[in-house]
Coordinates of N, CA, C and O in Angstrom, one line a residue:
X1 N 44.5 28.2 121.8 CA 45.6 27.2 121.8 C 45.1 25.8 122.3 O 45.4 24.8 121.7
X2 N 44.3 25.7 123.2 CA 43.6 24.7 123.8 C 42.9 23.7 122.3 O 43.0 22.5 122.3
X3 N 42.2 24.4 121.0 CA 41.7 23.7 120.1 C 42.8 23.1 119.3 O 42.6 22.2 118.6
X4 N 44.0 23.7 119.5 CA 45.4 23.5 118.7 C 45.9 22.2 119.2 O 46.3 21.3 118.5
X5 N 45.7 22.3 120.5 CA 46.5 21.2 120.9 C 45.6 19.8 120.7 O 45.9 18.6 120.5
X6 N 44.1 20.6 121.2 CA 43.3 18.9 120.9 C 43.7 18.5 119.3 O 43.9 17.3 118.9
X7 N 43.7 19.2 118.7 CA 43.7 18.7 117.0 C 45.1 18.4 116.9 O 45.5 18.2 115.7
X8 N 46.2 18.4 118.1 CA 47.5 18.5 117.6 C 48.0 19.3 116.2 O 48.6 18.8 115.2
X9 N 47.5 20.7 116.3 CA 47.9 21.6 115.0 C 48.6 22.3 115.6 O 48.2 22.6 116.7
X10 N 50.1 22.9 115.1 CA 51.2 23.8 115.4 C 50.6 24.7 115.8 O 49.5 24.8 115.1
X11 N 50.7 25.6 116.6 CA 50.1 27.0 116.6 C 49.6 27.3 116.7 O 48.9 26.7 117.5
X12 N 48.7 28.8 116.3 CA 47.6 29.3 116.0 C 46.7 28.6 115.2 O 47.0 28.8 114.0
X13 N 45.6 27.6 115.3 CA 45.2 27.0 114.0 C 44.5 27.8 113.4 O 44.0 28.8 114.0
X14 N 44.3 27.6 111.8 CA 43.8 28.5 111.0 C 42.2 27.6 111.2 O 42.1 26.9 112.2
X15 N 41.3 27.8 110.4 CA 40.1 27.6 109.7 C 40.4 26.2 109.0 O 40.1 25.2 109.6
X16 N 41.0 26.3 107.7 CA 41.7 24.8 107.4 C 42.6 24.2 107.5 O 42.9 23.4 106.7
X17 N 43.3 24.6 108.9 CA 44.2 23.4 109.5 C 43.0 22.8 110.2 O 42.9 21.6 110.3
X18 N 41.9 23.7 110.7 CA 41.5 22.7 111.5 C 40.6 21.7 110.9 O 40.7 20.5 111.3
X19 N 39.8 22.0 110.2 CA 38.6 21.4 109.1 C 40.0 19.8 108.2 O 39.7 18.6 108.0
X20 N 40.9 20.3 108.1 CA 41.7 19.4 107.6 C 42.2 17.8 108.5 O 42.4 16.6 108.2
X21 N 42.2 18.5 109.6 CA 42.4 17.5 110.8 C 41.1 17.0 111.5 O 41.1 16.0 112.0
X22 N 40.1 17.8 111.4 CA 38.2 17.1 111.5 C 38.7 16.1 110.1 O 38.7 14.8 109.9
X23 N 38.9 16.7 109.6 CA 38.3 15.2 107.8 C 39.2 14.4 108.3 O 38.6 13.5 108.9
X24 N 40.9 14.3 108.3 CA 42.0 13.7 108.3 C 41.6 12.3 109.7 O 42.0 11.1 109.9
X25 N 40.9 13.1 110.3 CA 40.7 12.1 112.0 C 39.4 11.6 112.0 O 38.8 11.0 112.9
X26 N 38.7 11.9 110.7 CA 37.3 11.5 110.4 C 36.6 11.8 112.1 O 35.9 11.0 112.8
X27 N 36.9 12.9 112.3 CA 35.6 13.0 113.5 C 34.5 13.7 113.5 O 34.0 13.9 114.6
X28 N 33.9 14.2 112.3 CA 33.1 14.3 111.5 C 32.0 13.0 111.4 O 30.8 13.1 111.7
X29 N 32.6 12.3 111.1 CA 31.6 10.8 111.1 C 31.8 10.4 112.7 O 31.1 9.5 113.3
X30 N 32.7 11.1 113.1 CA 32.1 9.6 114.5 C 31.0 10.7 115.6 O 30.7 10.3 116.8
X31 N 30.7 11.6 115.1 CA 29.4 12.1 115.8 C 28.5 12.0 115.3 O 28.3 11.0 114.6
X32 N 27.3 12.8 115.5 CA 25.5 12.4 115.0 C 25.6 12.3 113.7 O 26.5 12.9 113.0
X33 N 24.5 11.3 113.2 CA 24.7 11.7 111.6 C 24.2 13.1 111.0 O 24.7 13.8 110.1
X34 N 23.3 13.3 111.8 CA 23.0 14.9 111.1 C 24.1 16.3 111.3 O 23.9 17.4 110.8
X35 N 24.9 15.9 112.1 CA 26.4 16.6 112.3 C 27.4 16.2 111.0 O 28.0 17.0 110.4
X36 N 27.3 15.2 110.8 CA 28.1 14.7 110.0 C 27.6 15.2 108.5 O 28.2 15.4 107.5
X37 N 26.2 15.3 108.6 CA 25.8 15.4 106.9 C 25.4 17.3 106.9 O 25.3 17.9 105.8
X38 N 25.2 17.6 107.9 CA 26.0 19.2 108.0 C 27.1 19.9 108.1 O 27.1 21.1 108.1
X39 N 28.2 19.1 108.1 CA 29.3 19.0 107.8 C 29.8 19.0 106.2 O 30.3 19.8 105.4
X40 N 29.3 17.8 106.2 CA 29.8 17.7 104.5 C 28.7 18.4 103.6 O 29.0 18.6 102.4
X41 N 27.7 18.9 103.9 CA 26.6 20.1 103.5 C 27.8 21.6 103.6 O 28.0 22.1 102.5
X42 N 28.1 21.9 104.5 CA 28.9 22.9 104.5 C 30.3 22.8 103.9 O 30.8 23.9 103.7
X43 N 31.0 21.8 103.6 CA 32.4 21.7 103.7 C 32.7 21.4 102.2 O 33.7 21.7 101.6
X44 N 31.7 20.7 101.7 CA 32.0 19.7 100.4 C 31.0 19.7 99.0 O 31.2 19.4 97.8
X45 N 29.6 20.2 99.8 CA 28.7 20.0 98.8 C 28.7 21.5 97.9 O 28.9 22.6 98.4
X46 N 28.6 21.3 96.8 CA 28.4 22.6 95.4 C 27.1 23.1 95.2 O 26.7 24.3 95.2
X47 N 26.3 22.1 95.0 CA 24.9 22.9 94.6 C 24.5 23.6 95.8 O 24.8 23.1 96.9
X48 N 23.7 25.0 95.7 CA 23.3 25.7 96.7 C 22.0 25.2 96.9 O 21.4 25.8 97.8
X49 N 21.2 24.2 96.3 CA 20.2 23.7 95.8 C 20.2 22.2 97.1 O 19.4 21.8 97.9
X50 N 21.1 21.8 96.8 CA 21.0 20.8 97.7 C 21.4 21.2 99.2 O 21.0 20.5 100.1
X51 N 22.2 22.5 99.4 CA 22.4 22.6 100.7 C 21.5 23.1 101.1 O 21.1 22.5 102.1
X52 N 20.5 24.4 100.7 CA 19.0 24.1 101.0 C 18.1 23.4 101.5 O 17.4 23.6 102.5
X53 N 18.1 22.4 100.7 CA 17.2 21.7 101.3 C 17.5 20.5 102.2 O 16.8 20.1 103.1
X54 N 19.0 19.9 101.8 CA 19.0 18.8 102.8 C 19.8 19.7 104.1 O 20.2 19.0 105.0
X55 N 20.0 21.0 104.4 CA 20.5 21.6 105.6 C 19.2 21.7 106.2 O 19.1 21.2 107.3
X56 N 18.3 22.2 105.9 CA 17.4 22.9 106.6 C 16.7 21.3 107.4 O 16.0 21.4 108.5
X57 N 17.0 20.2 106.9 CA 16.5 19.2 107.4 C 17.3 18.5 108.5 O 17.0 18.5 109.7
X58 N 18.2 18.2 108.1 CA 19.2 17.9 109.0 C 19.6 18.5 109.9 O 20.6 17.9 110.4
X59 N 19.3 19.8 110.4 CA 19.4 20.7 111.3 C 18.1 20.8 112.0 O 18.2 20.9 113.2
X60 N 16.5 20.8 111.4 CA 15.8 20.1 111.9 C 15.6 18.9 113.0 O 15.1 18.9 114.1
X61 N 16.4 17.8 112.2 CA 16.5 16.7 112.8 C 17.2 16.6 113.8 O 16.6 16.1 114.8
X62 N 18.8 17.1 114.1 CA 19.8 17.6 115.0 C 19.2 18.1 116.1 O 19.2 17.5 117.2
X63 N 18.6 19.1 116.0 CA 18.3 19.9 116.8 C 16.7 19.2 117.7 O 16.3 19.5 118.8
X64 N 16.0 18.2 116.7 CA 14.9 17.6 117.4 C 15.7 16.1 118.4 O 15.3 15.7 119.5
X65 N 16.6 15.8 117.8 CA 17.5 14.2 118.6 C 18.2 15.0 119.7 O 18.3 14.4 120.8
X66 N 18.7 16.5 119.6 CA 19.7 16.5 120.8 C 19.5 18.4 120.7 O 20.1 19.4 120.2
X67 N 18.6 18.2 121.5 CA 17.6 19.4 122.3 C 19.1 20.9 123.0 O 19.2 22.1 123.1
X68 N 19.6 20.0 123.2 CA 21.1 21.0 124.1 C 21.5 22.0 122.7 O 21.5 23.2 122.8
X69 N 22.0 21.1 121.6 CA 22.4 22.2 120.0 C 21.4 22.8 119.7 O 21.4 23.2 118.5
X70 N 20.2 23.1 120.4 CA 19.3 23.9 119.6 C 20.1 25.2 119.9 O 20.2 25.9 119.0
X71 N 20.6 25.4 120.9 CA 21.2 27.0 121.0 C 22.4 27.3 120.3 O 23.0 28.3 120.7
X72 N 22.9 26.6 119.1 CA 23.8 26.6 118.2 C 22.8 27.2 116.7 O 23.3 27.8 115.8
X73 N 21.5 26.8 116.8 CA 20.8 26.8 115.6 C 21.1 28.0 114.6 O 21.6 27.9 113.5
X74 N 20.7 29.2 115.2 CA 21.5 30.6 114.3 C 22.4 30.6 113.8 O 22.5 31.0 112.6
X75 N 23.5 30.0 114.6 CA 25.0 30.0 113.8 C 24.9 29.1 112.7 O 25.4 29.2 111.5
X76 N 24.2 28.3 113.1 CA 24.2 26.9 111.8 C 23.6 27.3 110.4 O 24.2 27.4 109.3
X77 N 22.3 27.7 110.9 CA 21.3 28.7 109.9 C 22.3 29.6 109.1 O 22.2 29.5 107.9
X78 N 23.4 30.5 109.8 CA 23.5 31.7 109.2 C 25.1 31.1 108.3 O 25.6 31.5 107.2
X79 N 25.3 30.3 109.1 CA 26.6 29.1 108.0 C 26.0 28.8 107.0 O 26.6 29.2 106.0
X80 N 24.9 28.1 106.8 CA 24.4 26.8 105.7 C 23.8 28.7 105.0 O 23.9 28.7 103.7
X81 N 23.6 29.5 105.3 CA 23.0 30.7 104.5 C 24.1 31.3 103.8 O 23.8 31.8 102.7
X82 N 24.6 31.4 104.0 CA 26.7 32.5 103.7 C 27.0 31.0 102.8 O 27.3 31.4 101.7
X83 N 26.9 29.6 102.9 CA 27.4 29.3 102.3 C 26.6 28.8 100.9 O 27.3 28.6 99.9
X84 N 25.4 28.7 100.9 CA 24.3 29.0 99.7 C 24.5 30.1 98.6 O 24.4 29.9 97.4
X85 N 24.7 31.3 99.4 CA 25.1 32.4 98.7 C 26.7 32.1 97.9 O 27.0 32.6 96.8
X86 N 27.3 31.4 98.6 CA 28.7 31.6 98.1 C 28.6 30.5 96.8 O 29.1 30.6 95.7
X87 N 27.8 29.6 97.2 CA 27.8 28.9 95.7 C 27.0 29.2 94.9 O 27.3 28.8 93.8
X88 N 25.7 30.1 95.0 CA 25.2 30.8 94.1 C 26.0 31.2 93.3 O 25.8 30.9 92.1
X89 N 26.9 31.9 93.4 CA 27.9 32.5 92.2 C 28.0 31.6 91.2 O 27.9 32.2 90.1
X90 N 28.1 30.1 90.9 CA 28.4 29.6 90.2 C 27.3 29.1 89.5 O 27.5 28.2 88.7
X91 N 26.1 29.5 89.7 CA 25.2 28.8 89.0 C 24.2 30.4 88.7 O 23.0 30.4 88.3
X92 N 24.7 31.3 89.0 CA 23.5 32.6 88.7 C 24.4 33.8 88.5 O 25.5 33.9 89.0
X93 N 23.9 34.7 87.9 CA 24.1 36.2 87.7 C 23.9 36.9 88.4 O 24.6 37.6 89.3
X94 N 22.4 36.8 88.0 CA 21.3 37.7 88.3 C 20.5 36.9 88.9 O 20.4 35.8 88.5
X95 N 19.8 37.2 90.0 CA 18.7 36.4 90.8 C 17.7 37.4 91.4 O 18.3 38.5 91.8
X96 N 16.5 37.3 91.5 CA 15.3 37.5 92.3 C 15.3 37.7 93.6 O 15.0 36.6 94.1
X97 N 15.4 38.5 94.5 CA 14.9 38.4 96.0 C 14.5 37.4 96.4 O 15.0 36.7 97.2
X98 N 13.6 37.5 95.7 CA 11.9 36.2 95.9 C 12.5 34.7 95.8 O 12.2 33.9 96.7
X99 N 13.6 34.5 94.5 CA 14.2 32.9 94.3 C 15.4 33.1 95.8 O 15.6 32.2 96.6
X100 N 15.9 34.0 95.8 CA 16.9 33.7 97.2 C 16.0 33.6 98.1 O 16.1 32.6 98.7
X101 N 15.2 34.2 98.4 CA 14.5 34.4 99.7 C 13.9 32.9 100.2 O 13.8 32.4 101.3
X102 N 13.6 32.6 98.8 CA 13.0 30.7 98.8 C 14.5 30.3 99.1 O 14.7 30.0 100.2
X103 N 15.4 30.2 98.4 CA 16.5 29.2 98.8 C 17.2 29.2 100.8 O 17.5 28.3 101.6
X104 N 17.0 30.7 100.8 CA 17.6 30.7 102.0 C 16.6 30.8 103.0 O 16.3 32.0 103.4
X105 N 15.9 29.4 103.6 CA 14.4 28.9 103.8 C 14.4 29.4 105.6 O 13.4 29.5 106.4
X106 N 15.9 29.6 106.0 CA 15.8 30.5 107.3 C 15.2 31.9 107.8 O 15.0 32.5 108.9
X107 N 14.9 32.2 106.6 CA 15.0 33.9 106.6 C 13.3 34.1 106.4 O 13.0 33.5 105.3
X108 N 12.5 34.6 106.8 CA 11.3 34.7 106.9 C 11.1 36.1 105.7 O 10.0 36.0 105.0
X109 N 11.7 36.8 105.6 CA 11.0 38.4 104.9 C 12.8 38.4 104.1 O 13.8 37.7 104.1
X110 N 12.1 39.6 103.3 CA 13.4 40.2 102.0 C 14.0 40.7 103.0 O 15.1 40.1 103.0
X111 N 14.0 41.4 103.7 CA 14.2 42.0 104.7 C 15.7 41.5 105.1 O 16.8 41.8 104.9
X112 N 14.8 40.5 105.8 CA 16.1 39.4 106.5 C 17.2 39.5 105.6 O 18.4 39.9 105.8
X113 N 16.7 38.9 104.3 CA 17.8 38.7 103.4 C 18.8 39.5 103.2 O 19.9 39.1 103.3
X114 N 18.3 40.6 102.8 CA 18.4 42.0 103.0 C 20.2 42.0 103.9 O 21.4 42.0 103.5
X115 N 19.6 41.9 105.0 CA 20.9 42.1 105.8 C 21.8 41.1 106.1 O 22.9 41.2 106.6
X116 N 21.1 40.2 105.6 CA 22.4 39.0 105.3 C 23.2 39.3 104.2 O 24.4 38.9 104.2
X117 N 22.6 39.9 103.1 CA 23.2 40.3 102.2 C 24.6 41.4 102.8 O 25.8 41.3 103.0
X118 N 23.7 42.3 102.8 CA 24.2 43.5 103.7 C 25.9 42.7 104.6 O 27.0 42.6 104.0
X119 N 25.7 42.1 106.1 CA 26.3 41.8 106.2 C 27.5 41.0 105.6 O 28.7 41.2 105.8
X120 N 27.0 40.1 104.9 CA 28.0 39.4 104.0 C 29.1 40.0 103.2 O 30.3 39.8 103.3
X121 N 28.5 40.8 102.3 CA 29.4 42.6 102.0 C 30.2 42.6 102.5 O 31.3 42.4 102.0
X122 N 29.8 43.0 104.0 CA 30.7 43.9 104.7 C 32.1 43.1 105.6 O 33.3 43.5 105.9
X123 N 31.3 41.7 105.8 CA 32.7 40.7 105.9 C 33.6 40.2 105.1 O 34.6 39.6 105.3
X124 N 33.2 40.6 103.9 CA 33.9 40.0 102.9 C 33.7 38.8 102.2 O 34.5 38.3 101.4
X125 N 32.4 38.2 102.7 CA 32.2 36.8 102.4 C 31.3 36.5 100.9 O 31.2 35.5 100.2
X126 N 30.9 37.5 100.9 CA 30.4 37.5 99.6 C 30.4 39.0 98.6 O 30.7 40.1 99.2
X127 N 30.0 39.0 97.2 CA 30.0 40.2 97.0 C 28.8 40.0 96.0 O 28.6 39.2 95.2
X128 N 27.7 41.4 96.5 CA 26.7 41.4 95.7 C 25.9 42.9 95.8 O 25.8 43.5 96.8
X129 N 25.3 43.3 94.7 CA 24.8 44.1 94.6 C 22.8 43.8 94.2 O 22.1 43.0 93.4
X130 N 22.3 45.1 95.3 CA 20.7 44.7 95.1 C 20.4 45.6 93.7 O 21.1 46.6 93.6
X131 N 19.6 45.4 92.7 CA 19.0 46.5 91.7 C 17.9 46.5 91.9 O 17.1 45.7 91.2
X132 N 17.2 47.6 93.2 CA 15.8 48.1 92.9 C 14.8 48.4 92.0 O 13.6 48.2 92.0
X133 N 15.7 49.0 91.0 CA 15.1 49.4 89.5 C 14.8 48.5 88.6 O 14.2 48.7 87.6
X134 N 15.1 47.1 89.1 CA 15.4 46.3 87.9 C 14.0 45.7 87.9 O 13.8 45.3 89.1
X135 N 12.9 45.4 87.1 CA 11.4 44.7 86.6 C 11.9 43.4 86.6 O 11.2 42.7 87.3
X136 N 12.9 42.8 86.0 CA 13.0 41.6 85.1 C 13.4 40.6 86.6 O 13.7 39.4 86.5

């Protein structure tokens, strides 16, 4: 309730009451720029291609200007990663381990991916199947 009331949102706030009232009060821009351009990396941008590469920097940089968010970095990583995946749908079928494994530049081994995958599943956040069998 305490975030409800700083954002002045009725109630329980949801997910986009609150993201609606970040854009609406632009307080999104009036923090760091690399908050701001991880923001609109997460919130706005479509290619999974650009959130790639310009997240992995800008979280870089965030975390090199203001040393304190480095203990946020996982969450950040595992956001800009969930939401890569989620725009992949619109631009792939079928994909390679190997080409996700490059796009999602957090994740060191298949492995990782693996359970991000895994997880994602199981939250509901995404839906995907691995084909071991498959050569191509």
């Amino acid at each position: 309730m305490v975030t409800a009331k700083m954002l002045q949102v009725e109630g329980y706030p949801s997910r986009h009451s609150i993201i609606q009232s970040i854009v609406m009060e632009n307080i999104h821009n009036s923090a760091s720029v690399h908050v701001g351009e991880l923001f609109q990396l997460l919130e706005s941008e479509e290619s999974p291609f650009n959130i790639s590469k310009k997240g992995k920097a800008a979280l870089e940089a965030l975390c090199k200007q203001h040393p304190t968010l480095a203990a946020y970095r996982p969450h950040i990583e595992r956001s800009l990663s969930v939401r890569i995946l989620q725009k992949c749908k619109s631009f792939y079928r079928n994909m390679k381990l190997s080409k996700l494994q490059t796009m999602l530049q957090f994740y060191n081994s298949v492995s990782d991916v693996e359970r991000l995958l895994y997880e994602c599943n199981r939250e509901g956040l995404t839906h995907t199947t691995i084909n071991y069998h498959s050569n191509g």
